[in-house]
mmCIF file of C-alpha atoms (C1' of nucleotides) in Angstrom:
data_model
loop_
_atom_site.group_PDB
_atom_site.id
_atom_site.type_symbol
_atom_site.label_atom_id
_atom_site.label_comp_id
_atom_site.label_asym_id
_atom_site.label_seq_id
_atom_site.Cartn_x
_atom_site.Cartn_y
_atom_site.Cartn_z
ATOM 1 C CA MET A 18 4.400 18.835 -14.733
ATOM 2 C CA THR A 19 1.396 20.806 -15.902
ATOM 3 C CA PRO A 20 -1.698 18.683 -15.396
ATOM 4 C CA ALA A 21 -3.000 17.154 -18.533
ATOM 5 C CA SER A 22 -6.672 17.775 -18.042
ATOM 6 C CA ALA A 23 -7.028 21.481 -17.557
ATOM 7 C CA ARG A 24 -9.693 21.645 -20.157
ATOM 8 C CA SER A 25 -12.869 19.863 -19.225
ATOM 9 C CA PRO A 26 -15.016 22.187 -17.126
ATOM 10 C CA THR A 27 -16.018 19.263 -14.946
ATOM 11 C CA ARG A 28 -13.657 19.803 -12.062
ATOM 12 C CA VAL A 29 -15.760 21.852 -9.762
ATOM 13 C CA HIS A 30 -14.859 20.809 -6.294
ATOM 14 C CA LEU A 31 -13.451 17.333 -5.908
ATOM 15 C CA ARG A 32 -11.038 19.266 -3.722
ATOM 16 C CA HIS A 33 -13.078 19.008 -0.594
ATOM 17 C CA PHE A 34 -12.848 15.269 -0.402
ATOM 18 C CA SER A 35 -9.111 15.082 -0.819
ATOM 19 C CA LYS A 36 -9.006 16.915 2.504
ATOM 20 C CA SER A 37 -10.152 13.877 4.415
ATOM 21 C CA LEU A 38 -7.703 12.773 7.046
ATOM 22 C CA PRO A 39 -6.726 9.452 5.446
ATOM 23 C CA MET A 40 -6.080 11.214 2.173
ATOM 24 C CA SER A 41 -3.954 13.878 3.833
ATOM 25 C CA LEU A 42 -1.870 11.254 5.556
ATOM 26 C CA LEU A 43 -1.498 9.277 2.372
ATOM 27 C CA ARG A 44 -0.456 12.279 0.338
ATOM 28 C CA ALA A 45 2.052 13.444 2.888
ATOM 29 C CA ARG A 46 3.597 10.020 3.212
ATOM 30 C CA GLU A 47 3.789 9.606 -0.498
ATOM 31 C CA ALA A 48 5.418 13.003 -0.900
ATOM 32 C CA VAL A 49 8.105 11.942 1.528
ATOM 33 C CA MET A 50 8.614 8.437 0.214
ATOM 34 C CA ARG A 51 8.982 9.714 -3.296
ATOM 35 C CA HIS A 52 12.425 10.891 -2.307
ATOM 36 C CA PHE A 53 13.579 7.674 -0.706
ATOM 37 C CA ARG A 54 12.399 5.128 -3.216
ATOM 38 C CA PRO A 55 14.825 5.859 -6.069
ATOM 39 C CA SER A 56 17.822 5.432 -3.818
ATOM 40 C CA LEU A 57 16.538 2.189 -2.342
ATOM 41 C CA ARG A 58 15.595 0.937 -5.734
ATOM 42 C CA ARG A 59 19.076 1.439 -7.087
ATOM 43 C CA HIS A 60 20.256 -0.921 -4.404
ATOM 44 C CA GLY A 61 17.604 -3.498 -5.222
ATOM 45 C CA LEU A 62 15.513 -2.901 -2.139
ATOM 46 C CA THR A 63 11.905 -2.036 -1.586
ATOM 47 C CA GLU A 64 10.827 0.215 1.200
ATOM 48 C CA GLN A 65 9.576 -2.731 3.262
ATOM 49 C CA GLN A 66 12.703 -4.799 2.743
ATOM 50 C CA TRP A 67 14.680 -1.815 3.932
ATOM 51 C CA ARG A 68 12.550 -1.558 7.061
ATOM 52 C CA VAL A 69 13.263 -5.202 7.820
ATOM 53 C CA LEU A 70 16.998 -4.871 7.359
ATOM 54 C CA ARG A 71 17.181 -1.743 9.451
ATOM 55 C CA ALA A 72 15.239 -3.345 12.248
ATOM 56 C CA LEU A 73 17.503 -6.371 12.178
ATOM 57 C CA ALA A 74 20.558 -4.165 12.329
ATOM 58 C CA THR A 75 19.624 -2.927 15.791
ATOM 59 C CA VAL A 76 19.444 -6.297 17.520
ATOM 60 C CA PRO A 77 21.450 -9.519 17.497
ATOM 61 C CA ASP A 78 18.384 -11.499 16.521
ATOM 62 C CA ILE A 79 14.623 -11.368 16.845
ATOM 63 C CA GLU A 80 11.614 -13.593 16.377
ATOM 64 C CA VAL A 81 9.331 -13.200 13.402
ATOM 65 C CA ALA A 82 6.419 -11.851 15.410
ATOM 66 C CA GLY A 83 8.581 -9.255 17.066
ATOM 67 C CA LEU A 84 10.035 -8.247 13.742
ATOM 68 C CA ALA A 85 6.547 -7.844 12.334
ATOM 69 C CA ARG A 86 5.626 -5.421 15.096
ATOM 70 C CA ALA A 87 8.886 -3.532 14.808
ATOM 71 C CA THR A 88 8.548 -3.059 11.066
ATOM 72 C CA PHE A 89 4.772 -2.591 11.123
ATOM 73 C CA LEU A 90 4.353 -5.332 8.555
ATOM 74 C CA LEU A 91 1.656 -7.961 8.594
ATOM 75 C CA GLY A 92 2.648 -11.579 9.000
ATOM 76 C CA PRO A 93 2.068 -12.683 5.433
ATOM 77 C CA SER A 94 4.000 -9.775 3.964
ATOM 78 C CA LEU A 95 6.900 -10.340 6.289
ATOM 79 C CA SER A 96 6.897 -14.039 5.518
ATOM 80 C CA ARG A 97 7.372 -13.329 1.820
ATOM 81 C CA ILE A 98 9.997 -10.699 2.449
ATOM 82 C CA LEU A 99 12.042 -12.971 4.699
ATOM 83 C CA GLN A 100 12.066 -15.680 2.060
ATOM 84 C CA ASP A 101 13.362 -13.183 -0.459
ATOM 85 C CA LEU A 102 16.023 -11.713 1.800
ATOM 86 C CA GLU A 103 17.134 -15.149 2.923
ATOM 87 C CA GLY A 104 17.466 -16.208 -0.701
ATOM 88 C CA ARG A 105 19.709 -13.210 -1.293
ATOM 89 C CA GLY A 106 21.827 -14.083 1.722
ATOM 90 C CA LEU A 107 21.030 -10.845 3.516
ATOM 91 C CA ILE A 108 19.444 -12.497 6.513
ATOM 92 C CA ARG A 109 19.655 -15.849 8.263
ATOM 93 C CA ARG A 110 16.991 -17.816 10.073
ATOM 94 C CA ALA A 111 17.069 -20.498 12.725
ATOM 95 C CA ALA A 112 14.466 -22.296 14.760
ATOM 96 C CA SER A 113 14.153 -21.251 18.341
ATOM 97 C CA PRO A 114 15.538 -24.022 20.548
ATOM 98 C CA GLY A 115 12.817 -24.973 22.963
ATOM 99 C CA ASP A 116 10.016 -23.869 20.662
ATOM 100 C CA LEU A 117 10.390 -25.039 17.134
ATOM 101 C CA ARG A 118 7.451 -22.966 15.973
ATOM 102 C CA ARG A 119 9.346 -19.770 16.445
ATOM 103 C CA GLY A 120 11.765 -18.579 13.829
ATOM 104 C CA VAL A 121 14.684 -16.451 14.908
ATOM 105 C CA ILE A 122 15.976 -13.998 12.348
ATOM 106 C CA SER A 123 19.317 -12.256 12.212
ATOM 107 C CA ILE A 124 21.176 -10.172 9.681
ATOM 108 C CA THR A 125 24.205 -11.505 7.827
ATOM 109 C CA ALA A 126 27.452 -9.739 7.099
ATOM 110 C CA ALA A 127 26.236 -9.132 3.572
ATOM 111 C CA GLY A 128 23.057 -7.595 4.920
ATOM 112 C CA ALA A 129 24.974 -5.335 7.273
ATOM 113 C CA ALA A 130 27.244 -4.306 4.428
ATOM 114 C CA LEU A 131 24.251 -3.418 2.264
ATOM 115 C CA ILE A 132 22.886 -1.258 5.035
ATOM 116 C CA GLU A 133 26.142 0.619 5.249
ATOM 117 C CA THR A 134 26.004 1.219 1.543
ATOM 118 C CA VAL A 135 22.497 2.613 1.526
ATOM 119 C CA THR A 136 22.441 4.520 4.798
ATOM 120 C CA PRO A 137 24.384 7.630 3.755
ATOM 121 C CA SER A 138 22.089 8.685 0.941
ATOM 122 C CA SER A 139 19.069 7.775 2.992
ATOM 123 C CA GLU A 140 20.170 9.948 5.859
ATOM 124 C CA ALA A 141 21.086 12.767 3.542
ATOM 125 C CA ILE A 142 17.566 12.807 2.199
ATOM 126 C CA TYR A 143 16.128 12.734 5.682
ATOM 127 C CA ARG A 144 18.321 15.652 6.709
ATOM 128 C CA ALA A 145 17.271 17.622 3.665
ATOM 129 C CA ILE A 146 13.624 17.077 4.481
ATOM 130 C CA THR A 147 14.100 17.986 8.115
ATOM 131 C CA GLN A 148 15.921 21.136 7.219
ATOM 132 C CA ARG A 149 13.394 22.178 4.612
ATOM 133 C CA PHE A 150 10.387 21.539 6.802
ATOM 134 C CA GLY A 151 11.885 22.666 10.082
ATOM 135 C CA ALA A 152 12.952 20.517 12.979
ATOM 136 C CA GLU A 153 10.381 21.986 15.361
ATOM 137 C CA LYS A 154 7.522 21.543 12.976
ATOM 138 C CA LEU A 155 8.664 18.017 12.346
ATOM 139 C CA ALA A 156 8.628 17.290 16.055
ATOM 140 C CA ALA A 157 5.205 18.869 16.402
ATOM 141 C CA LEU A 158 3.902 16.777 13.543
ATOM 142 C CA GLN A 159 5.283 13.595 15.016
ATOM 143 C CA ALA A 160 3.671 14.414 18.340
ATOM 144 C CA LEU A 161 0.304 15.022 16.724
ATOM 145 C CA LEU A 162 0.538 11.816 14.755
ATOM 146 C CA ARG A 163 1.259 9.888 17.890
ATOM 147 C CA GLU A 164 -1.649 11.476 19.692
ATOM 148 C CA LEU A 165 -3.912 10.684 16.785
ATOM 149 C CA GLU A 166 -2.824 7.087 16.873
ATOM 150 C CA GLU A 167 -3.629 6.793 20.544
ATOM 151 C CA ALA A 168 -6.908 8.645 20.215
ATOM 152 C CA VAL A 169 -8.319 6.412 17.519
ATOM 153 C CA ALA A 170 -6.961 3.311 19.230
ATOM 154 C CA ASP A 171 -9.192 4.181 22.163
ATOM 155 C CA LEU A 172 -12.150 4.142 19.832
ATOM 156 C CA ASP A 173 -11.891 0.394 19.752
ATOM 157 C CA THR A 174 -13.065 0.274 23.301
ATOM 158 C CA ALA A 175 -15.552 3.092 22.907
ATOM 159 C CA LEU A 176 -17.482 1.493 20.064
ATOM 160 C CA PRO A 177 -17.973 -2.268 20.129
ATOM 161 C CA ASP A 178 -16.161 -2.715 16.851
ATOM 162 C CA ASP A 179 -17.960 -0.840 14.231
ATOM 163 C CA GLU A 180 -21.693 -0.759 14.114
ATOM 164 C CA PRO A 181 -24.770 -2.580 15.226
ATOM 165 C CA GLN A 182 -25.482 -4.226 11.932
ATOM 166 C CA ALA A 183 -26.324 -7.860 11.488
ATOM 167 C CA ALA A 184 -23.968 -9.963 9.435
ATOM 168 C CA LEU A 185 -26.064 -9.901 6.322
ATOM 169 C CA PRO A 186 -24.538 -11.463 3.238
ATOM 170 C CA HIS A 187 -23.960 -8.358 1.219
ATOM 171 C CA ALA A 188 -25.826 -8.118 -1.999
ATOM 172 C CA GLY A 189 -23.082 -7.205 -4.444
ATOM 173 C CA LYS A 190 -20.850 -9.663 -6.160
ATOM 174 C CA ALA A 191 -18.471 -9.508 -3.359
ATOM 175 C CA VAL A 192 -15.069 -8.668 -2.177
ATOM 176 C CA ARG A 193 -13.700 -12.123 -2.517
ATOM 177 C CA MET B 22 -3.849 -8.135 22.677
ATOM 178 C CA THR B 23 -0.879 -8.913 24.846
ATOM 179 C CA PRO B 24 2.159 -9.101 22.577
ATOM 180 C CA ALA B 25 3.274 -12.593 21.959
ATOM 181 C CA SER B 26 7.005 -12.100 22.236
ATOM 182 C CA ALA B 27 7.620 -10.624 25.645
ATOM 183 C CA ARG B 28 10.204 -13.225 26.398
ATOM 184 C CA SER B 29 13.237 -12.955 24.197
ATOM 185 C CA PRO B 30 15.596 -10.386 25.651
ATOM 186 C CA THR B 31 16.481 -9.258 22.152
ATOM 187 C CA ARG B 32 14.310 -6.200 21.906
ATOM 188 C CA VAL B 33 16.617 -3.488 22.955
ATOM 189 C CA HIS B 34 15.788 -0.421 20.980
ATOM 190 C CA LEU B 35 14.151 -1.029 17.612
ATOM 191 C CA ARG B 36 11.920 1.752 18.879
ATOM 192 C CA HIS B 37 14.013 4.553 17.618
ATOM 193 C CA PHE B 38 13.572 3.624 14.017
ATOM 194 C CA SER B 39 9.825 3.349 14.134
ATOM 195 C CA LYS B 40 9.935 7.073 14.864
ATOM 196 C CA SER B 41 10.967 7.905 11.336
ATOM 197 C CA LEU B 42 8.584 10.198 9.560
ATOM 198 C CA PRO B 43 7.353 7.707 6.961
ATOM 199 C CA MET B 44 6.681 5.184 9.670
ATOM 200 C CA SER B 45 4.783 7.711 11.779
ATOM 201 C CA LEU B 46 2.634 8.649 8.845
ATOM 202 C CA LEU B 47 2.017 5.033 7.978
ATOM 203 C CA ARG B 48 1.060 4.089 11.509
ATOM 204 C CA ALA B 49 -1.262 7.037 11.929
ATOM 205 C CA ARG B 50 -2.989 6.371 8.653
ATOM 206 C CA GLU B 51 -3.372 2.730 9.411
ATOM 207 C CA ALA B 52 -4.808 3.491 12.822
ATOM 208 C CA VAL B 53 -7.451 5.641 11.167
ATOM 209 C CA MET B 54 -8.227 3.341 8.263
ATOM 210 C CA ARG B 55 -8.664 0.420 10.592
ATOM 211 C CA HIS B 56 -11.988 1.933 11.541
ATOM 212 C CA PHE B 57 -13.258 2.527 8.042
ATOM 213 C CA ARG B 58 -12.347 -0.717 6.360
ATOM 214 C CA PRO B 59 -14.849 -3.041 8.040
ATOM 215 C CA SER B 60 -17.760 -0.851 7.044
ATOM 216 C CA LEU B 61 -16.607 -0.550 3.442
ATOM 217 C CA ARG B 62 -15.868 -4.210 3.292
ATOM 218 C CA ARG B 63 -19.391 -5.103 4.324
ATOM 219 C CA HIS B 64 -20.570 -3.221 1.280
ATOM 220 C CA GLY B 65 -18.111 -4.966 -0.996
ATOM 221 C CA LEU B 66 -15.842 -1.976 -1.499
ATOM 222 C CA THR B 67 -12.164 -1.422 -0.987
ATOM 223 C CA GLU B 68 -10.834 1.856 0.235
ATOM 224 C CA GLN B 69 -9.682 2.831 -3.251
ATOM 225 C CA GLN B 70 -12.931 1.891 -4.935
ATOM 226 C CA TRP B 71 -14.695 4.048 -2.391
ATOM 227 C CA ARG B 72 -12.414 6.963 -3.210
ATOM 228 C CA VAL B 73 -13.282 6.613 -6.876
ATOM 229 C CA LEU B 74 -17.019 6.515 -6.279
ATOM 230 C CA ARG B 75 -16.914 9.473 -3.944
ATOM 231 C CA ALA B 76 -14.929 11.515 -6.402
ATOM 232 C CA LEU B 77 -17.358 10.660 -9.182
ATOM 233 C CA ALA B 78 -20.279 11.679 -7.016
ATOM 234 C CA THR B 79 -19.105 15.264 -6.945
ATOM 235 C CA VAL B 80 -19.014 15.875 -10.692
ATOM 236 C CA PRO B 81 -21.197 14.993 -13.672
ATOM 237 C CA ASP B 82 -18.289 13.270 -15.360
ATOM 238 C CA ILE B 83 -14.526 13.380 -15.491
ATOM 239 C CA GLU B 84 -11.664 12.052 -17.556
ATOM 240 C CA VAL B 85 -9.505 9.208 -16.360
ATOM 241 C CA ALA B 86 -6.424 11.327 -15.788
ATOM 242 C CA GLY B 87 -8.377 13.853 -13.772
ATOM 243 C CA LEU B 88 -9.936 11.105 -11.730
ATOM 244 C CA ALA B 89 -6.502 9.674 -11.033
ATOM 245 C CA ARG B 90 -5.334 12.992 -9.629
ATOM 246 C CA ALA B 91 -8.490 13.496 -7.613
ATOM 247 C CA THR B 92 -8.315 10.074 -6.020
ATOM 248 C CA PHE B 93 -4.533 10.041 -5.744
ATOM 249 C CA LEU B 94 -4.371 6.741 -7.572
ATOM 250 C CA LEU B 95 -1.855 5.802 -10.220
ATOM 251 C CA GLY B 96 -3.046 5.113 -13.729
ATOM 252 C CA PRO B 97 -2.660 1.351 -13.653
ATOM 253 C CA SER B 98 -4.499 0.981 -10.360
ATOM 254 C CA LEU B 99 -7.309 3.204 -11.524
ATOM 255 C CA SER B 100 -7.550 1.333 -14.788
ATOM 256 C CA ARG B 101 -8.153 -1.932 -12.965
ATOM 257 C CA ILE B 102 -10.588 -0.366 -10.548
ATOM 258 C CA LEU B 103 -12.635 1.186 -13.330
ATOM 259 C CA GLN B 104 -12.942 -2.154 -15.071
ATOM 260 C CA ASP B 105 -14.196 -3.686 -11.864
ATOM 261 C CA LEU B 106 -16.673 -0.934 -11.066
ATOM 262 C CA GLU B 107 -17.916 -0.870 -14.638
ATOM 263 C CA GLY B 108 -18.481 -4.608 -14.495
ATOM 264 C CA ARG B 109 -20.592 -4.107 -11.387
ATOM 265 C CA GLY B 110 -22.606 -1.370 -13.084
ATOM 266 C CA LEU B 111 -21.551 1.281 -10.604
ATOM 267 C CA ILE B 112 -19.916 3.526 -13.174
ATOM 268 C CA ARG B 113 -20.210 4.177 -16.882
ATOM 269 C CA ARG B 114 -17.577 5.134 -19.401
ATOM 270 C CA ALA B 115 -17.622 6.819 -22.770
ATOM 271 C CA ALA B 116 -15.002 8.023 -25.197
ATOM 272 C CA SER B 117 -14.441 11.729 -25.354
ATOM 273 C CA PRO B 118 -15.852 13.049 -28.634
ATOM 274 C CA GLY B 119 -13.059 14.855 -30.409
ATOM 275 C CA ASP B 120 -10.318 12.850 -28.703
ATOM 276 C CA LEU B 121 -10.916 9.156 -28.702
ATOM 277 C CA ARG B 122 -7.969 8.529 -26.447
ATOM 278 C CA ARG B 123 -9.692 10.096 -23.510
ATOM 279 C CA GLY B 124 -12.210 8.138 -21.502
ATOM 280 C CA VAL B 125 -14.950 9.991 -19.712
ATOM 281 C CA ILE B 126 -16.248 8.377 -16.548
ATOM 282 C CA SER B 127 -19.493 8.998 -14.719
ATOM 283 C CA ILE B 128 -21.350 7.356 -11.886
ATOM 284 C CA THR B 129 -24.538 5.358 -12.453
ATOM 285 C CA ALA B 130 -27.720 5.406 -10.421
ATOM 286 C CA ALA B 131 -26.638 2.170 -8.801
ATOM 287 C CA GLY B 132 -23.315 3.742 -7.874
ATOM 288 C CA ALA B 133 -25.002 6.781 -6.394
ATOM 289 C CA ALA B 134 -27.327 4.534 -4.444
ATOM 290 C CA LEU B 135 -24.415 2.579 -3.034
ATOM 291 C CA ILE B 136 -22.797 5.786 -1.897
ATOM 292 C CA GLU B 137 -25.928 6.768 -0.052
ATOM 293 C CA THR B 138 -25.919 3.425 1.661
ATOM 294 C CA VAL B 139 -22.357 3.626 2.859
ATOM 295 C CA THR B 140 -22.038 7.307 3.646
ATOM 296 C CA PRO B 141 -23.866 7.403 6.998
ATOM 297 C CA SER B 142 -21.633 4.927 8.801
ATOM 298 C CA SER B 143 -18.577 6.404 7.174
ATOM 299 C CA GLU B 144 -19.413 9.861 8.402
ATOM 300 C CA ALA B 145 -20.273 8.579 11.848
ATOM 301 C CA ILE B 146 -16.828 7.097 12.157
ATOM 302 C CA TYR B 147 -15.239 10.309 10.951
ATOM 303 C CA ARG B 148 -17.224 12.299 13.497
ATOM 304 C CA ALA B 149 -16.187 9.951 16.274
ATOM 305 C CA ILE B 150 -12.547 10.340 15.346
ATOM 306 C CA THR B 151 -12.826 14.105 15.103
ATOM 307 C CA GLN B 152 -14.488 14.321 18.468
ATOM 308 C CA ARG B 153 -12.007 12.036 20.149
ATOM 309 C CA PHE B 154 -8.961 13.750 18.724
ATOM 310 C CA GLY B 155 -10.271 17.279 18.838
ATOM 311 C CA ALA B 156 -11.324 19.434 15.925
ATOM 312 C CA GLU B 157 -8.576 21.997 16.487
ATOM 313 C CA LYS B 158 -5.851 19.425 16.690
ATOM 314 C CA LEU B 159 -7.221 17.808 13.590
ATOM 315 C CA ALA B 160 -7.065 21.098 11.741
ATOM 316 C CA ALA B 161 -3.549 21.721 12.998
ATOM 317 C CA LEU B 162 -2.489 18.292 11.856
ATOM 318 C CA GLN B 163 -3.971 18.786 8.416
ATOM 319 C CA ALA B 164 -2.187 22.097 8.103
ATOM 320 C CA LEU B 165 1.150 20.560 9.038
ATOM 321 C CA LEU B 166 0.632 17.712 6.615
ATOM 322 C CA ARG B 167 -0.055 20.130 3.842
ATOM 323 C CA GLU B 168 3.014 22.171 4.660
ATOM 324 C CA LEU B 169 5.098 19.039 4.727
ATOM 325 C CA GLU B 170 3.810 18.068 1.330
ATOM 326 C CA GLU B 171 4.747 21.428 -0.109
ATOM 327 C CA ALA B 172 8.106 21.485 1.600
ATOM 328 C CA VAL B 173 9.261 18.156 0.257
ATOM 329 C CA ALA B 174 7.812 18.896 -3.151
ATOM 330 C CA ASP B 175 10.219 21.821 -3.347
ATOM 331 C CA LEU B 176 13.073 19.439 -2.779
ATOM 332 C CA ASP B 177 12.601 18.215 -6.312
ATOM 333 C CA THR B 178 13.943 21.484 -7.573
ATOM 334 C CA ALA B 179 16.587 21.813 -4.885
ATOM 335 C CA LEU B 180 18.283 18.530 -5.601
ATOM 336 C CA PRO B 181 18.590 17.402 -9.212
ATOM 337 C CA ASP B 182 16.597 14.264 -8.568
ATOM 338 C CA ASP B 183 18.385 12.169 -6.074
ATOM 339 C CA GLU B 184 22.115 11.764 -6.247
ATOM 340 C CA PRO B 185 25.085 12.126 -8.514
ATOM 341 C CA GLN B 186 25.494 8.446 -9.188
ATOM 342 C CA ALA B 187 25.907 6.896 -12.583
ATOM 343 C CA ALA B 188 23.278 4.488 -13.779
ATOM 344 C CA LEU B 189 25.167 1.374 -12.907
ATOM 345 C CA PRO B 190 23.341 -1.904 -13.293
ATOM 346 C CA HIS B 191 22.986 -2.795 -9.656
ATOM 347 C CA ALA B 192 24.731 -5.896 -8.564
ATOM 348 C CA GLY B 193 22.023 -7.783 -6.719
ATOM 349 C CA LYS B 194 19.567 -10.053 -8.372
ATOM 350 C CA ALA B 195 17.356 -7.171 -8.894
ATOM 351 C CA VAL B 196 14.121 -5.583 -8.222
ATOM 352 C CA ARG B 197 12.656 -6.800 -11.416
ATOM 353 C "C1'" DC C 25 -0.252 12.354 -46.981
ATOM 354 C "C1'" DC C 26 3.146 9.659 -44.366
ATOM 355 C "C1'" DG C 27 6.322 8.724 -40.959
ATOM 356 C "C1'" DT C 28 7.562 10.216 -36.330
ATOM 357 C "C1'" DT C 29 6.585 11.878 -31.982
ATOM 358 C "C1'" DT C 30 3.634 12.727 -28.319
ATOM 359 C "C1'" DC C 31 -0.316 11.733 -25.486
ATOM 360 C "C1'" DG C 32 -3.938 9.107 -22.766
ATOM 361 C "C1'" DT C 33 -4.751 4.838 -21.286
ATOM 362 C "C1'" DT C 34 -4.143 0.013 -20.635
ATOM 363 C "C1'" DT C 35 -1.226 -4.341 -19.956
ATOM 364 C "C1'" DA C 36 2.325 -6.688 -17.867
ATOM 365 C "C1'" DA C 37 5.191 -8.055 -14.098
ATOM 366 C "C1'" DC C 38 6.402 -8.243 -9.513
ATOM 367 C "C1'" DA C 39 5.984 -6.825 -4.621
ATOM 368 C "C1'" DC C 40 3.052 -5.591 -0.718
ATOM 369 C "C1'" DG C 41 -1.722 -5.199 1.926
ATOM 370 C "C1'" DT C 42 -5.397 -7.709 3.633
ATOM 371 C "C1'" DT C 43 -8.214 -11.547 5.060
ATOM 372 C "C1'" DA C 44 -8.881 -16.391 5.563
ATOM 373 C "C1'" DA C 45 -7.238 -20.956 5.810
ATOM 374 C "C1'" DG C 46 -3.572 -24.291 6.441
ATOM 375 C "C1'" DT C 47 0.524 -26.426 8.820
ATOM 376 C "C1'" DA C 48 3.559 -27.567 12.444
ATOM 377 C "C1'" DC C 49 4.453 -27.421 16.972
ATOM 378 C "C1'" DT C 50 3.139 -26.826 21.914
ATOM 379 C "C1'" DT C 51 0.278 -26.938 25.856
ATOM 380 C "C1'" DA C 52 -3.707 -28.274 28.648
ATOM 381 C "C1'" DG C 53 -7.235 -31.795 30.041
ATOM 382 C "C1'" DC C 54 -8.480 -35.916 30.840
ATOM 383 C "C1'" DG D 22 -0.056 -40.435 26.268
ATOM 384 C "C1'" DC D 23 -3.887 -39.121 23.489
ATOM 385 C "C1'" DT D 24 -6.803 -35.816 22.155
ATOM 386 C "C1'" DA D 25 -8.319 -30.976 21.925
ATOM 387 C "C1'" DA D 26 -7.230 -26.325 22.005
ATOM 388 C "C1'" DG D 27 -3.948 -22.734 21.291
ATOM 389 C "C1'" DT D 28 0.224 -20.571 19.137
ATOM 390 C "C1'" DA D 29 3.690 -19.141 15.489
ATOM 391 C "C1'" DC D 30 4.208 -18.945 11.143
ATOM 392 C "C1'" DT D 31 3.182 -19.854 6.205
ATOM 393 C "C1'" DT D 32 0.112 -20.311 2.016
ATOM 394 C "C1'" DA D 33 -3.499 -18.867 -0.661
ATOM 395 C "C1'" DA D 34 -6.290 -15.567 -3.020
ATOM 396 C "C1'" DC D 35 -7.362 -11.206 -4.560
ATOM 397 C "C1'" DG D 36 -6.718 -6.234 -4.867
ATOM 398 C "C1'" DT D 37 -3.577 -2.363 -4.981
ATOM 399 C "C1'" DG D 38 1.323 0.054 -5.533
ATOM 400 C "C1'" DT D 39 4.923 0.719 -8.625
ATOM 401 C "C1'" DT D 40 7.607 0.654 -12.762
ATOM 402 C "C1'" DA D 41 8.159 -0.282 -17.591
ATOM 403 C "C1'" DA D 42 6.321 -1.369 -21.906
ATOM 404 C "C1'" DA D 43 2.572 -1.657 -25.237
ATOM 405 C "C1'" DC D 44 -1.297 0.249 -27.747
ATOM 406 C "C1'" DG D 45 -4.284 3.290 -30.219
ATOM 407 C "C1'" DA D 46 -5.199 7.993 -31.343
ATOM 408 C "C1'" DA D 47 -3.709 12.652 -32.087
ATOM 409 C "C1'" DA D 48 -0.366 16.215 -33.371
ATOM 410 C "C1'" DC D 49 3.651 17.456 -35.928
ATOM 411 C "C1'" DG D 50 7.252 17.748 -39.811
ATOM 412 C "C1'" DG D 51 8.589 16.889 -43.997
#
DNA sequence: CCGTTTCGTTTAACACGTTAAGTACTTAGC
DNA sequence: GCTAAGTACTTAACGTGTTAAACGAAACGG
C-alpha cells in the first residue's frame, strides 16, 4: 500500500488542489463504492445495472424516462443498459398502449431473484459503513449534500448559463 | 424543465433508494460539475484533462504514478490522457534517468498558457458556488467527506476484503 | 551472468458519461 | 389529411472508468 513514488522531491503541494469540492466528492464516493463493486461484480452486475434493477423492484413498471430520472442515468446510458438486461432476461419491455413512443419497463422473476441474491451482502456493507462513520454524521452529510445540490441548482437562474462569451470556434484541435 | 412522465401512476416510492449514500454523492458532484463543464469544454478540455494540467502546474515535473495519485485517475485513464495532451503540445514527457521505466511529465508553455486562459472563469464559478452555499457549510461538508473517506478506508482492515465466498465462476453471461 | 520476479507503464476490452444526431411516433396548424 | 413541430427513445462518436493482461526495465537469486 505504500506509495511507489516517495522519492522524487517534486511533490511540494499538489495537495491543495485535491481539496476542491468536486475532487472531495469524487474521492468520497469512490471510497464508498470500492466496497460495493466486488460484490456486485461477482454477480455479473455493474453499479449502474444494479441501480436499474433496484429501481424496477420498487414499482410494477415504469417508463424509460422515469427510470432515467430515478436511477440518475442519462438516456443513452440507460438505453444500452436496458438492452443488456433485457438480453439477460432480467427485465421486460413493452410499448405503452396509446403512445407507442414510450417504452414501459418491468422486472422479471429472474431479475427479482437476482436482487434477492445480491441484497444481503449489499446491505451488510452499507450497515458496516453506517456503523463505522456514525448514523448521525451520515444524516448530517446527506443533509449537506442535498442543500448543496439545491444551492448550485439555483445558480442556473442566477447566472444566464455560464458566461458572457461569444461562441468562438475554439482554437485547439477540439473536443470532438 | 417539467418532467415528462407525470402521468403514469407507477411512481410510488423510488425516492427512498435515491437517498443511498453513493447516489447522494453522485448527485451532488454532478450538480457541481454541471457548472464547470461548459467552460472547460469551450477550451477543448475534459474535466480529467483539466485536473492533469492543474496538477502539473504546481510542480516542475512529476512521475506518472505520482500524477495518477494527485489527480485521482487510474493508470490506464492517465496513460490515454497523457498521450492526448502530449499530442496537443500541452505537456512534455521524458524518461527518468536511472530508471527508464519511469516517465517524468512536465507542462509546456502552451499548457501553462491554456491554464491561465481557463482559470478565471473556473474560479468565478467556484466563488459563486461557495457564496451561494456558504463558506462554513462548505468547510463542514469537506470535513465530513474527509472523515467518511477515512472511515470507510478502515473497513478494509476490519473485513478481510468483502465476504467469505468461494471464487465460483458466476453463472450469468458475465461481466467480461 | 542468466533466469525469475517485481515494478512502472501501457494496451486491450468492455461498460458508462456526455453531447449531438437520428428515428419513430404524436400532436398541432392549416 | 398533410405537413410541420414536438416528444420519447435510440444510435453514434469519443473520452473516461475499470479490470486484466502485456511489455520493457530493474532487482534478485542462483
